[in-house]
Amino acid sequence: MRLLVLGGSLFVGRGIVADALARGWEVTVFNRGRSGTDLPGAKVIHGDRWNRADLERLAASGPWDAVVDVSGYVPRNVLEAASVLEPATGRYLFISTLSAYQGWPIEPLSEASPILECPPDADDTFGEDVKDGPSRYGYQKAGCERAVLQVFGPGRSTVLRLGVVLGPEEYVGRLPWWLLRIAEGGRVVAPERSDRSIQPVDARDVAEFAADALARSLDGAFNVAGSGEATFGDFLGACVKATGSDAELVWTPSDVLTDHGVRQWNELPLWRTTPGTWNTSSAKARAAGLTTRPIADTVADTWTWVTESGLTRDQIPEDMGIAPEKERRILDR
């Protein structure tokens, strides 16, 4: 198979390139060359997806059997990229998000749940951020999906709506922050109940399913999330085990965290009280072949990457993780 990946130098995109190369596919990556590194074995074309001349130059280097769009966030731009590339490719696989659903993170979700309303030619100002509700990011990803469908139609388009993605090379910082904090040892604030189910998915499992979907020409949208068998206790317990730490997890009620102004999702990564956060059906994707590894494997492999890369807490995005003094105040209470 001849594959084009828009992006392909970071995390999920890089994983898709690695999986495709391991299958013996001929892979081309298109990006600006400003972040991440391109994997050896892939043909690299540098350019800006916002520059039509660059897109036309890219299309002239085809054809491909499929395009994977990992870097599309604005509908108008995805619509243009899809339109320029359509004559040169057979299928368009778009990496979307559960945030595209109207009900996330409040309601249980399946592929039958409605997505947010956003036109396929919307610009980067469309949508709004609502507390515990829709986000501009979600609106625009929904518009991107419509742009792909408008150009390629229902028989030549695939959409993967991803939940929280963890694993080695994660740059968002959720799992790396927990690992580095727990590695420091001592008493650690842990949110809510240890038995609460969570549904993160490993980036390598996303990559494998994406490649399988292309190999089988799967049409339509698929939710890609964990099985829900893992709990927050399993997750943080795996962090303790992987790091060899003496950390003591102090499970702290949500009202205590709220009283201290702890920001959900970021200050204690993966903690969110809205009922739909970890209530997504991935049954359709699993029936189509999605398999997800145990959370303990994801945690252990990510810790290996953290230590080998020399990652420190100073390199984690500054909005990720609770400040030490704030954590101490909660623990003192």
Coordinates of C-alpha atoms in Angstrom, one line a residue:
M1 CA 0.0 0.0 0.0
R2 CA 1.1 3.6 -0.8
L3 CA 0.2 5.8 2.2
L4 CA 0.4 9.6 2.7
V5 CA 0.4 10.9 6.3
L6 CA -0.3 14.6 6.9
G7 CA 1.8 15.2 10.0
G8 CA 3.5 12.0 11.0
S9 CA 6.4 13.3 13.2
L10 CA 4.7 13.3 16.6
F11 CA 3.0 10.7 18.9
V12 CA -0.1 9.3 17.1
G13 CA 1.0 10.3 13.7
R14 CA 4.5 9.0 14.2
G15 CA 3.0 5.7 15.5
I16 CA 0.9 5.3 12.4
V17 CA 4.0 5.9 10.2
A18 CA 5.9 3.3 12.3
D19 CA 3.2 0.7 12.0
A20 CA 2.8 1.3 8.2
L21 CA 6.5 0.9 7.6
A22 CA 6.6 -2.3 9.7
R23 CA 4.0 -3.7 7.3
G24 CA 6.2 -2.9 4.4
W25 CA 4.1 -0.1 3.1
E26 CA 5.5 2.8 1.1
V27 CA 5.0 5.8 3.3
T28 CA 5.2 9.5 2.5
V29 CA 4.9 12.1 5.2
F30 CA 4.0 15.8 4.7
N31 CA 4.7 18.3 7.4
R32 CA 6.6 21.6 8.0
G33 CA 9.6 19.9 9.5
R34 CA 9.4 22.2 12.6
S35 CA 8.5 19.7 15.3
G36 CA 9.3 16.1 16.0
T37 CA 11.5 14.0 13.7
D38 CA 10.6 11.9 10.7
L39 CA 11.1 8.2 10.9
P40 CA 13.8 6.7 8.6
G41 CA 12.3 4.8 5.8
A42 CA 9.5 7.3 5.0
K43 CA 9.7 9.7 2.1
V44 CA 9.6 13.2 3.5
I45 CA 8.0 16.2 1.7
H46 CA 8.1 19.4 3.7
G47 CA 5.5 22.1 3.2
D48 CA 2.6 23.9 4.8
R49 CA -0.9 22.5 4.6
W50 CA -2.2 26.1 4.7
N51 CA -0.4 26.9 1.5
R52 CA -2.4 25.7 -1.6
A53 CA 0.7 25.7 -3.8
D54 CA 2.4 23.3 -1.3
L55 CA -0.7 21.1 -1.4
E56 CA -0.7 21.0 -5.2
R57 CA 3.0 20.2 -5.2
L58 CA 2.3 17.4 -2.8
A59 CA -0.6 16.0 -4.9
A60 CA 1.6 15.9 -8.0
S61 CA 4.0 13.5 -6.1
G62 CA 1.2 10.9 -5.7
P63 CA -0.8 8.8 -6.2
W64 CA -1.5 7.0 -3.0
D65 CA -4.0 4.4 -1.9
A66 CA -4.9 6.4 1.2
V67 CA -4.2 9.6 3.1
V68 CA -4.2 9.8 6.9
D69 CA -4.8 13.3 8.3
V70 CA -3.4 13.6 11.8
S71 CA -2.9 17.4 11.7
G72 CA -6.3 18.7 10.5
Y73 CA -8.0 21.0 13.0
V74 CA -9.8 23.7 11.0
P75 CA -12.6 22.7 8.7
R76 CA -11.8 25.1 5.9
N77 CA -8.2 23.9 5.8
V78 CA -9.2 20.2 5.8
L79 CA -11.8 20.9 3.0
E80 CA -9.1 22.5 0.9
A81 CA -6.5 19.7 1.6
A82 CA -9.1 17.0 0.9
S83 CA -10.2 18.7 -2.4
V84 CA -6.6 19.1 -3.7
L85 CA -5.6 15.5 -2.7
E86 CA -8.8 13.7 -3.8
P87 CA -7.7 13.0 -7.4
A88 CA -4.4 11.5 -6.1
T89 CA -5.8 9.1 -3.4
G90 CA -8.4 6.4 -2.9
R91 CA -9.4 7.0 0.7
Y92 CA -9.1 9.7 3.4
L93 CA -8.8 8.6 7.0
F94 CA -9.3 11.5 9.4
I95 CA -8.2 11.5 13.0
S96 CA -11.0 13.1 15.0
T97 CA -11.9 13.2 18.7
L98 CA -14.8 12.3 21.1
S99 CA -15.0 16.1 21.7
A100 CA -16.8 16.2 18.3
Y101 CA -19.9 14.8 20.0
Q102 CA -22.7 17.1 21.3
G103 CA -22.9 15.0 24.5
W104 CA -19.3 14.8 25.5
P105 CA -18.4 14.8 28.4
I106 CA -21.9 14.7 29.9
E107 CA -23.6 11.7 28.3
P108 CA -22.7 8.1 27.4
L109 CA -21.6 8.0 23.7
S110 CA -21.7 5.7 20.7
E111 CA -21.3 6.3 17.0
A112 CA -25.1 6.9 16.9
S113 CA -24.7 10.0 19.1
P114 CA -25.0 13.3 17.3
I115 CA -21.9 15.3 16.6
L116 CA -21.7 19.1 17.0
E117 CA -23.0 21.4 14.3
C118 CA -20.2 23.0 12.3
P119 CA -20.1 23.7 8.6
P120 CA -17.3 22.1 6.5
D121 CA -15.9 25.4 5.5
A122 CA -15.8 27.0 8.9
D123 CA -12.7 29.0 9.9
D124 CA -10.7 28.8 13.2
T125 CA -13.1 31.2 15.0
F126 CA -16.1 28.9 14.8
G127 CA -17.6 27.5 18.0
E128 CA -17.3 28.3 21.7
D129 CA -15.9 26.8 24.9
V130 CA -18.6 25.8 27.4
K131 CA -17.6 24.7 30.9
D132 CA -18.2 21.0 31.2
G133 CA -19.6 21.0 27.7
P134 CA -18.7 21.6 24.0
S135 CA -15.4 23.2 23.0
R136 CA -14.3 25.2 20.0
Y137 CA -11.8 22.3 19.4
G138 CA -14.7 19.9 19.3
Y139 CA -16.9 22.0 17.1
Q140 CA -14.1 22.4 14.5
K141 CA -13.2 18.7 14.5
A142 CA -16.9 18.0 13.7
G143 CA -16.6 20.4 10.9
C144 CA -13.5 18.7 9.6
E145 CA -15.3 15.4 9.6
R146 CA -18.0 17.0 7.4
A147 CA -15.4 18.4 5.1
V148 CA -13.8 15.0 4.5
L149 CA -17.3 13.4 3.9
Q150 CA -18.2 16.2 1.5
V151 CA -15.2 15.5 -0.7
F152 CA -14.7 11.8 -0.4
G153 CA -18.3 10.6 0.3
P154 CA -19.4 7.8 2.7
G155 CA -17.7 5.1 0.6
R156 CA -14.1 6.5 0.7
S157 CA -13.8 8.1 4.1
T158 CA -12.9 6.8 7.5
V159 CA -13.1 8.8 10.8
L160 CA -11.5 7.7 14.0
R161 CA -12.8 9.5 17.1
L162 CA -10.1 9.2 19.7
G163 CA -10.5 9.4 23.5
V164 CA -7.6 10.1 25.8
V165 CA -4.4 8.7 24.2
L166 CA -1.4 7.8 26.3
G167 CA 1.9 6.0 25.7
P168 CA 5.5 6.6 24.9
E169 CA 6.3 10.0 23.3
E170 CA 3.1 11.6 24.7
Y171 CA 3.7 15.4 24.5
V172 CA 0.4 16.5 26.2
G173 CA 2.0 15.4 29.5
R174 CA -0.8 13.6 31.3
L175 CA 0.9 10.2 32.0
P176 CA 4.5 11.7 32.1
W177 CA 3.4 14.1 34.8
W178 CA 1.8 11.4 36.9
L179 CA 4.9 9.2 36.5
L180 CA 7.4 11.9 37.4
R181 CA 5.3 13.1 40.4
I182 CA 4.9 9.6 41.8
A183 CA 8.6 8.9 41.2
E184 CA 9.3 11.7 43.7
G185 CA 7.6 9.6 46.4
G186 CA 5.9 10.7 49.6
R187 CA 2.1 11.3 49.9
V188 CA 0.4 12.0 46.6
V189 CA -3.1 13.4 46.1
A190 CA -5.1 10.9 44.1
P191 CA -8.6 12.0 42.8
E192 CA -11.9 10.6 43.9
R193 CA -12.3 6.8 44.2
S194 CA -9.7 4.3 43.2
D195 CA -12.4 2.0 41.7
R196 CA -13.6 4.6 39.1
S197 CA -13.3 3.2 35.5
I198 CA -11.2 5.0 33.0
Q199 CA -10.8 4.5 29.2
P200 CA -7.4 5.8 28.0
V201 CA -6.0 4.1 24.9
D202 CA -2.4 3.5 23.9
A203 CA -1.2 5.4 20.8
R204 CA 0.3 2.2 19.4
D205 CA -3.1 0.5 19.5
V206 CA -4.6 3.5 17.7
A207 CA -1.9 3.2 15.0
E208 CA -2.5 -0.5 14.5
F209 CA -6.3 0.0 14.2
A210 CA -5.8 2.9 11.8
A211 CA -3.6 0.8 9.5
D212 CA -6.0 -2.2 9.8
A213 CA -8.9 0.1 8.8
L214 CA -7.0 1.2 5.7
A215 CA -6.0 -2.3 4.8
R216 CA -9.7 -3.4 5.0
S217 CA -11.1 -0.2 3.5
L218 CA -13.4 0.3 6.5
D219 CA -16.0 3.0 6.0
G220 CA -17.6 5.3 8.5
A221 CA -16.8 6.6 12.0
F222 CA -15.3 4.5 14.9
N223 CA -14.8 5.5 18.6
V224 CA -11.3 4.5 19.6
A225 CA -11.2 4.3 23.4
G226 CA -10.1 1.9 26.2
S227 CA -12.3 -1.0 27.2
G228 CA -13.2 0.5 30.6
E229 CA -11.8 -2.4 32.5
A230 CA -9.0 -0.3 34.0
T231 CA -9.7 1.9 37.1
F232 CA -7.9 5.0 38.4
G233 CA -6.5 2.7 41.1
D234 CA -5.0 0.4 38.4
F235 CA -3.6 3.4 36.6
L236 CA -1.9 5.0 39.5
G237 CA -0.9 1.7 41.0
A238 CA 0.9 0.9 37.8
C239 CA 2.7 4.2 38.0
V240 CA 3.9 3.3 41.5
K241 CA 5.1 -0.1 40.3
A242 CA 6.8 1.1 37.2
T243 CA 8.7 3.8 39.0
G244 CA 9.6 1.7 42.0
S245 CA 8.4 4.5 44.2
D246 CA 7.5 4.5 47.8
A247 CA 4.7 7.0 47.1
E248 CA 1.5 6.8 49.2
L249 CA -1.7 7.5 47.2
V250 CA -4.1 9.6 49.3
W251 CA -7.5 9.2 47.7
T252 CA -9.2 12.5 48.1
P253 CA -13.0 13.3 47.7
S254 CA -14.0 15.5 44.8
D255 CA -15.5 18.1 47.1
V256 CA -12.2 18.6 48.8
L257 CA -10.4 19.0 45.5
T258 CA -13.1 21.4 44.4
D259 CA -12.9 23.4 47.6
H260 CA -9.2 23.9 46.9
G261 CA -9.9 25.1 43.3
V262 CA -8.2 22.1 41.6
R263 CA -8.8 22.4 37.9
Q264 CA -10.3 19.2 36.5
W265 CA -8.6 17.4 33.7
N266 CA -5.3 19.3 34.0
E267 CA -4.1 19.9 37.5
L268 CA -4.8 16.2 38.3
P269 CA -4.6 14.7 34.8
L270 CA -7.5 12.4 33.8
W271 CA -9.7 13.5 36.8
R272 CA -13.1 14.8 35.6
T273 CA -16.4 14.5 37.4
T274 CA -18.8 14.8 34.5
P275 CA -20.5 11.4 34.0
G276 CA -19.8 10.9 30.3
T277 CA -16.0 11.4 30.5
W278 CA -15.3 7.7 30.7
N279 CA -18.5 6.3 29.3
T280 CA -17.9 5.7 25.5
S281 CA -18.7 2.6 23.6
S282 CA -15.9 1.3 21.4
A283 CA -17.9 -1.8 20.5
K284 CA -18.0 -1.0 16.8
A285 CA -14.3 -0.6 16.6
R286 CA -13.7 -3.7 18.6
A287 CA -15.9 -5.7 16.3
A288 CA -13.8 -4.3 13.5
G289 CA -10.6 -5.5 15.1
L290 CA -9.5 -2.9 17.7
T291 CA -7.5 -4.4 20.5
T292 CA -6.1 -2.5 23.4
R293 CA -3.3 -3.4 25.7
P294 CA -3.4 -3.4 29.6
I295 CA -2.9 0.0 31.2
A296 CA 0.0 -1.4 33.1
D297 CA 1.9 -2.1 29.8
T298 CA 1.3 1.5 28.6
V299 CA 2.5 2.9 31.9
A300 CA 5.6 0.7 32.1
D301 CA 6.6 1.5 28.5
T302 CA 6.0 5.2 29.0
W303 CA 8.2 5.2 32.1
T304 CA 11.0 3.5 30.1
W305 CA 10.7 6.3 27.5
V306 CA 10.6 9.0 30.2
T307 CA 13.8 7.8 31.8
E308 CA 15.6 7.1 28.5
S309 CA 14.8 10.5 27.1
G310 CA 15.7 12.3 30.3
L311 CA 12.3 14.0 30.5
T312 CA 11.8 16.2 33.6
R313 CA 8.8 17.9 35.2
D314 CA 10.1 21.3 33.8
Q315 CA 9.6 20.0 30.3
I316 CA 5.9 19.1 30.9
P317 CA 3.5 21.7 29.6
E318 CA 3.1 24.3 32.4
D319 CA -0.7 23.9 32.6
M320 CA -0.4 20.2 33.4
G321 CA -0.2 19.0 37.0
I322 CA -0.8 20.5 40.4
A323 CA 1.7 22.8 42.0
P324 CA 3.6 21.3 45.0
E325 CA 2.5 23.9 47.5
K326 CA -1.2 23.4 46.5
E327 CA -0.9 19.7 46.8
R328 CA 0.7 20.1 50.3
R329 CA -2.3 22.3 51.4
I330 CA -4.7 19.6 50.3
L331 CA -2.7 16.9 52.1
D332 CA -2.5 19.0 55.3
R333 CA -6.3 19.2 55.3

